[in-house]
Short mmCIF file of C-alpha atoms in Angstrom, two decimals:
data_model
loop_
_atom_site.label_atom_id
_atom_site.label_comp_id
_atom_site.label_asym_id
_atom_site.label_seq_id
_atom_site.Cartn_x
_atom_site.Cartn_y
_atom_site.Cartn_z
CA UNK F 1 0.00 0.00 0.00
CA UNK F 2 1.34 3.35 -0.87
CA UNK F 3 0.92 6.46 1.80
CA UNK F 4 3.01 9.01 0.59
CA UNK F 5 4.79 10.17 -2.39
CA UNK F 6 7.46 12.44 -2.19
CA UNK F 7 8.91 14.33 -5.84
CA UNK F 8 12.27 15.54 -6.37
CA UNK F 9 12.50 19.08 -7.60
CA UNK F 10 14.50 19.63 -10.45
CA UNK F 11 13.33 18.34 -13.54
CA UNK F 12 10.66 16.55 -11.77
CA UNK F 13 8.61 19.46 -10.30
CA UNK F 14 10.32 22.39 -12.07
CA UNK F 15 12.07 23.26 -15.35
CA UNK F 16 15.56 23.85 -15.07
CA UNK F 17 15.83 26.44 -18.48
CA UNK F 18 15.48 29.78 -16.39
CA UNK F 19 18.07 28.21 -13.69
CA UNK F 20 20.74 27.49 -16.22
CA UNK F 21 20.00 30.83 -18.60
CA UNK F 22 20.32 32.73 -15.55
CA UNK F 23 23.91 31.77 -15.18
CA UNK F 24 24.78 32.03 -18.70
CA UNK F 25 23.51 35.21 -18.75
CA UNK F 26 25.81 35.95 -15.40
CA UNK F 27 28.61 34.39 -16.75
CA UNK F 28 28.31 36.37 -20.45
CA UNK F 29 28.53 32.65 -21.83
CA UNK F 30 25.87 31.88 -24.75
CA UNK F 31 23.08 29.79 -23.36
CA UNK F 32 23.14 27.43 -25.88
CA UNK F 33 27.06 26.64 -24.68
CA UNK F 34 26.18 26.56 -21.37
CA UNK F 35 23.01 23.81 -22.43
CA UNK F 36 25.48 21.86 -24.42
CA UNK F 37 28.18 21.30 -21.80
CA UNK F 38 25.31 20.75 -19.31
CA UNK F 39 24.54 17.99 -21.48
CA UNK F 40 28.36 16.60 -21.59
CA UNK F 41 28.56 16.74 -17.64
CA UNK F 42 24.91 14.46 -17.77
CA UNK F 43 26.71 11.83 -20.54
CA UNK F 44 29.71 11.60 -18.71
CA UNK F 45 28.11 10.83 -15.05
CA UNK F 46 29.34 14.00 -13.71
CA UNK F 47 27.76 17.10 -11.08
CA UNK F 48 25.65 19.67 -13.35
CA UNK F 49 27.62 22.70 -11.43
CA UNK F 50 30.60 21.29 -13.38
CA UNK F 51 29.27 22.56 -17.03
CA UNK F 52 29.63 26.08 -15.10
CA UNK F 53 33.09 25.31 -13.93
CA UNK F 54 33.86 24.45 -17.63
CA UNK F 55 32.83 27.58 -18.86
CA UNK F 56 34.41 29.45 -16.34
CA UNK F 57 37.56 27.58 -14.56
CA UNK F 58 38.77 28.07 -11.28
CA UNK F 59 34.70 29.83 -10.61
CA UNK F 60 33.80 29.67 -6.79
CA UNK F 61 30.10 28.96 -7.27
CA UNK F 62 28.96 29.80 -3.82
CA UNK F 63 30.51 33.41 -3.95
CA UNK F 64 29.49 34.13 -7.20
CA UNK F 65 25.55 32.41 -6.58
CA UNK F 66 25.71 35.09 -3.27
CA UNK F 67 26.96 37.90 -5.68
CA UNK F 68 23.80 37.04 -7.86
CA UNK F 69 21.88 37.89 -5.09
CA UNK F 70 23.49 40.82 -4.17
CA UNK F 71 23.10 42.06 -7.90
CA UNK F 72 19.02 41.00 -7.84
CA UNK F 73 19.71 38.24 -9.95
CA UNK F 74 19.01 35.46 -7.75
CA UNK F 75 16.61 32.41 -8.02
CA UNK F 76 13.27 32.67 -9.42
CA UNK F 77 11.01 30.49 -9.30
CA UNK F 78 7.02 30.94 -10.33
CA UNK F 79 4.39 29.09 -12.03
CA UNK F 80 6.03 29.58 -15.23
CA UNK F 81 8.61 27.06 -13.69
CA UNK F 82 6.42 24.19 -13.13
CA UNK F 83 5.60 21.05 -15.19
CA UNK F 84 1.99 21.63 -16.35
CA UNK F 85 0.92 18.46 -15.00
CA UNK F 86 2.33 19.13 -11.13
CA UNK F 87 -0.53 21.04 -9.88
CA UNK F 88 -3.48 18.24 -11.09
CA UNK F 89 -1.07 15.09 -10.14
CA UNK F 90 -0.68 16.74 -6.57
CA UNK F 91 -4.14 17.82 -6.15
CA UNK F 92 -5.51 14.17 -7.54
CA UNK F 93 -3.01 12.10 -5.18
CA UNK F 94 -4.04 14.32 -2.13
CA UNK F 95 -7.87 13.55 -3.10
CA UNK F 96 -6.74 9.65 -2.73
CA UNK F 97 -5.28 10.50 0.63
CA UNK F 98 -1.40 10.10 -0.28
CA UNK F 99 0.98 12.30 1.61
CA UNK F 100 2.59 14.76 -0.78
CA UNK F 101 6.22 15.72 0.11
CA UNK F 102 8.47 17.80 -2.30
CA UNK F 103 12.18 17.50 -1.57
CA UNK F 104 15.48 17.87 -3.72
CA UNK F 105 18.44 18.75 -4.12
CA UNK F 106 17.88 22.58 -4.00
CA UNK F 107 18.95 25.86 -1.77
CA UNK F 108 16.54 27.20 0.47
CA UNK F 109 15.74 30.05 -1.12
CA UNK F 110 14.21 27.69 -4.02
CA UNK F 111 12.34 26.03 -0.80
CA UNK F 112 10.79 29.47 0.00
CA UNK F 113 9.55 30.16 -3.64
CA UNK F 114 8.11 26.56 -4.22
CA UNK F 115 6.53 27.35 -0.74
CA UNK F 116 4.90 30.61 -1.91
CA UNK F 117 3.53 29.08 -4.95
CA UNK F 118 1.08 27.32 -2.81
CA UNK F 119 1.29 24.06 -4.07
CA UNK F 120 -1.07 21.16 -2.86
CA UNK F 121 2.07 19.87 -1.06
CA UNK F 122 1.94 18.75 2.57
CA UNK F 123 5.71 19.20 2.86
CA UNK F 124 8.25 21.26 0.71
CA UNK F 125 11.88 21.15 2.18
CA UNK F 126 15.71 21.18 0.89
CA UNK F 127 18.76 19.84 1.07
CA UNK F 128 19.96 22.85 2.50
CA UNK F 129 17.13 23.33 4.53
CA UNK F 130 17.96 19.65 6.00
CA UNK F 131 21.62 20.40 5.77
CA UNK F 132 22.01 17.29 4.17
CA UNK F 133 22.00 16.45 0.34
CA UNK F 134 21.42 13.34 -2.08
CA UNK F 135 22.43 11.04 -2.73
CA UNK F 136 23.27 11.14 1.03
CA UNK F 137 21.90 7.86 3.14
CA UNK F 138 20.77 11.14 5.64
CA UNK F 139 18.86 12.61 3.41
CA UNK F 140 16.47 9.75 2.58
CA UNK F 141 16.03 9.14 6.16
CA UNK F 142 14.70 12.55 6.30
CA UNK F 143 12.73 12.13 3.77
CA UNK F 144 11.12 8.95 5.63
CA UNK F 145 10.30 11.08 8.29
CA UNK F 146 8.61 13.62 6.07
CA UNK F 147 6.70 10.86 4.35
CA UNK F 148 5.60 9.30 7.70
CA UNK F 149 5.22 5.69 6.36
CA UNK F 150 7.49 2.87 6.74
CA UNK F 151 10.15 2.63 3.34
CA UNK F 152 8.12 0.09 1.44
CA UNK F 153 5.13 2.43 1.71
CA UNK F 154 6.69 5.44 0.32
CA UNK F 155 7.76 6.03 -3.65
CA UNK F 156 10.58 8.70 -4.42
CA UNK F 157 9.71 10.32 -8.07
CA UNK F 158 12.69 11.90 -9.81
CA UNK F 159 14.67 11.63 -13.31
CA UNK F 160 18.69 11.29 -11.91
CA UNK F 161 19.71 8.37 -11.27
CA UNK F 162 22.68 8.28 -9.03
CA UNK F 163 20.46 10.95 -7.03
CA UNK F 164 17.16 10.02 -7.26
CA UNK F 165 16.93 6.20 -8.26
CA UNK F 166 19.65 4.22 -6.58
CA UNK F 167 19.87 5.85 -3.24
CA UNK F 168 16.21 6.04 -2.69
CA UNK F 169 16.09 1.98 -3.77
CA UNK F 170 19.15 1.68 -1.22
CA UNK F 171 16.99 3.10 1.38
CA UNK F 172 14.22 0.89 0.43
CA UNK F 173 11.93 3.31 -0.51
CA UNK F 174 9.89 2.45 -3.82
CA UNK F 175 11.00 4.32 -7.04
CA UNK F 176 9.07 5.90 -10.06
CA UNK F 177 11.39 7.40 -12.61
CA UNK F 178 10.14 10.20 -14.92
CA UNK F 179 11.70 10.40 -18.38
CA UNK F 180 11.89 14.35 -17.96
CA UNK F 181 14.63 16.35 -18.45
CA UNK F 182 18.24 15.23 -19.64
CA UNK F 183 19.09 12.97 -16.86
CA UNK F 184 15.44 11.65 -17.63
CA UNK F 185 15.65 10.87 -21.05
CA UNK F 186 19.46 10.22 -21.47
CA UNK F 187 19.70 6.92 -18.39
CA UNK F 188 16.02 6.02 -19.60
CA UNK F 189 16.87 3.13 -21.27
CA UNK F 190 19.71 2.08 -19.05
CA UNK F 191 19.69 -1.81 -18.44
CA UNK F 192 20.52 -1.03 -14.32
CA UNK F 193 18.19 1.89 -14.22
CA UNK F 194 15.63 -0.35 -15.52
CA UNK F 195 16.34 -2.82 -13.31
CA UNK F 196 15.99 -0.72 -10.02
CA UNK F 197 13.04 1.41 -10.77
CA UNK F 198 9.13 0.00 -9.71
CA UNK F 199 7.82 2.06 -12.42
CA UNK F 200 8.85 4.18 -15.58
CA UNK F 201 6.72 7.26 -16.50
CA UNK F 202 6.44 10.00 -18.99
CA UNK F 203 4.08 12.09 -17.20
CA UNK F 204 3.91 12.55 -13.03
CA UNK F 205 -0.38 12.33 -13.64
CA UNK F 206 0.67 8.34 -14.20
CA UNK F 207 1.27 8.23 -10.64
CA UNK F 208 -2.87 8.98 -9.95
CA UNK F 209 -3.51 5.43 -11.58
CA UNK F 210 -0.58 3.59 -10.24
CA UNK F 211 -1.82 4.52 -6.57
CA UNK F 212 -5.25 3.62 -7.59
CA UNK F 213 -4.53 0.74 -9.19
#
């Protein structure tokens, strides 16, 4: 029996094209270079943040994300953001009585937007809220407790799998993953993704007849 369902963020909940034309834009790199070595970091296994180290070596990230937000160029995040089919997949699995938790690999400020969007979410919380990150063993013990069901009762949704697929499986937790984005659709296919996942879907609104099936 599945009680709760808790959704990554990134590419799951939200587009990522504002996030990563934002820092092209910062940098004064061309967002289609910045999209393209995104995409090389994704084939070759590696963290996103290291297609904006390739564009700009020897970058310290965290300085120059606070000097965004100095400038009033920080994170944005509205409806514009979301997946169109978040809001009715939410809304229909809280209708079934499913716990609805949101929570990714994201900064707190990205918490506090998502939170202001009023989304039919009984929890919305970070990494950096928890302090703790994926694919971290902590972190999907914290999202246990934010699902408030046992691991076998719980399904993580997201599209990466090193973040989102194998350490949620390691925890025991059930796994859908979402052919969405470039993690998504690039490790689709992959014979151990494949192998790991409960369920493969193309749209989160698959989830409404998986729980009521």
């Amino acid at each position: 029996m599945i009680k709760s369902i808790v959704f990554d963020i990134g590419e799951t909940i939200t587009r990522d094209d504002r996030y990563w034309h934002s820092w092209a834009d910062w940098l004064g790199t061309p967002r289609h270079t910045l999209s393209a070595l995104v995409g090389a970091v994704v084939a070759q296994g590696r963290d996103n943040a290291d297609a904006v180290r390739l564009a700009c070596p020897g970058i310290d990230i965290e300085a120059e994300y606070r000097a965004r937000e100095a400038a009033g160029r920080g994170e944005v995040l509205d409806e514009t953001d979301l997946y169109d089919d978040v809001r009715p997949t939410l809304s229909g699995l809280r209708k079934l009585g499913i716990r609805v938790v949101i929570a990714g690999n994201q900064t707190s400020r990205a918490g506090q937007l998502l939170r202001e969007l009023d989304l039919p979410a009984d929890v919305i919380v970070t990494s950096e809220d928890w302090n703790v990150a994926k694919p971290q063993a902590g972190f999907f013990e914290r999202v246990l407790d934010a699902a408030q069901a046992e691991p076998g009762e719980a399904v993580y949704v997201g599209d990466h799998p090193a973040n989102d697929v194998f350490p949620a499986k390691a925890a025991g937790l059930r796994v859908a993953h979402i052919r969405r984005g470039p993690w998504g659709h690039l490790w689709a296919d992959d014979p151990e993704v494949k192998a790991a996942v409960d369920w493969q879907i193309d749209s989160l609104t698959q989830l409404i007849a998986i729980v009521g099936g």
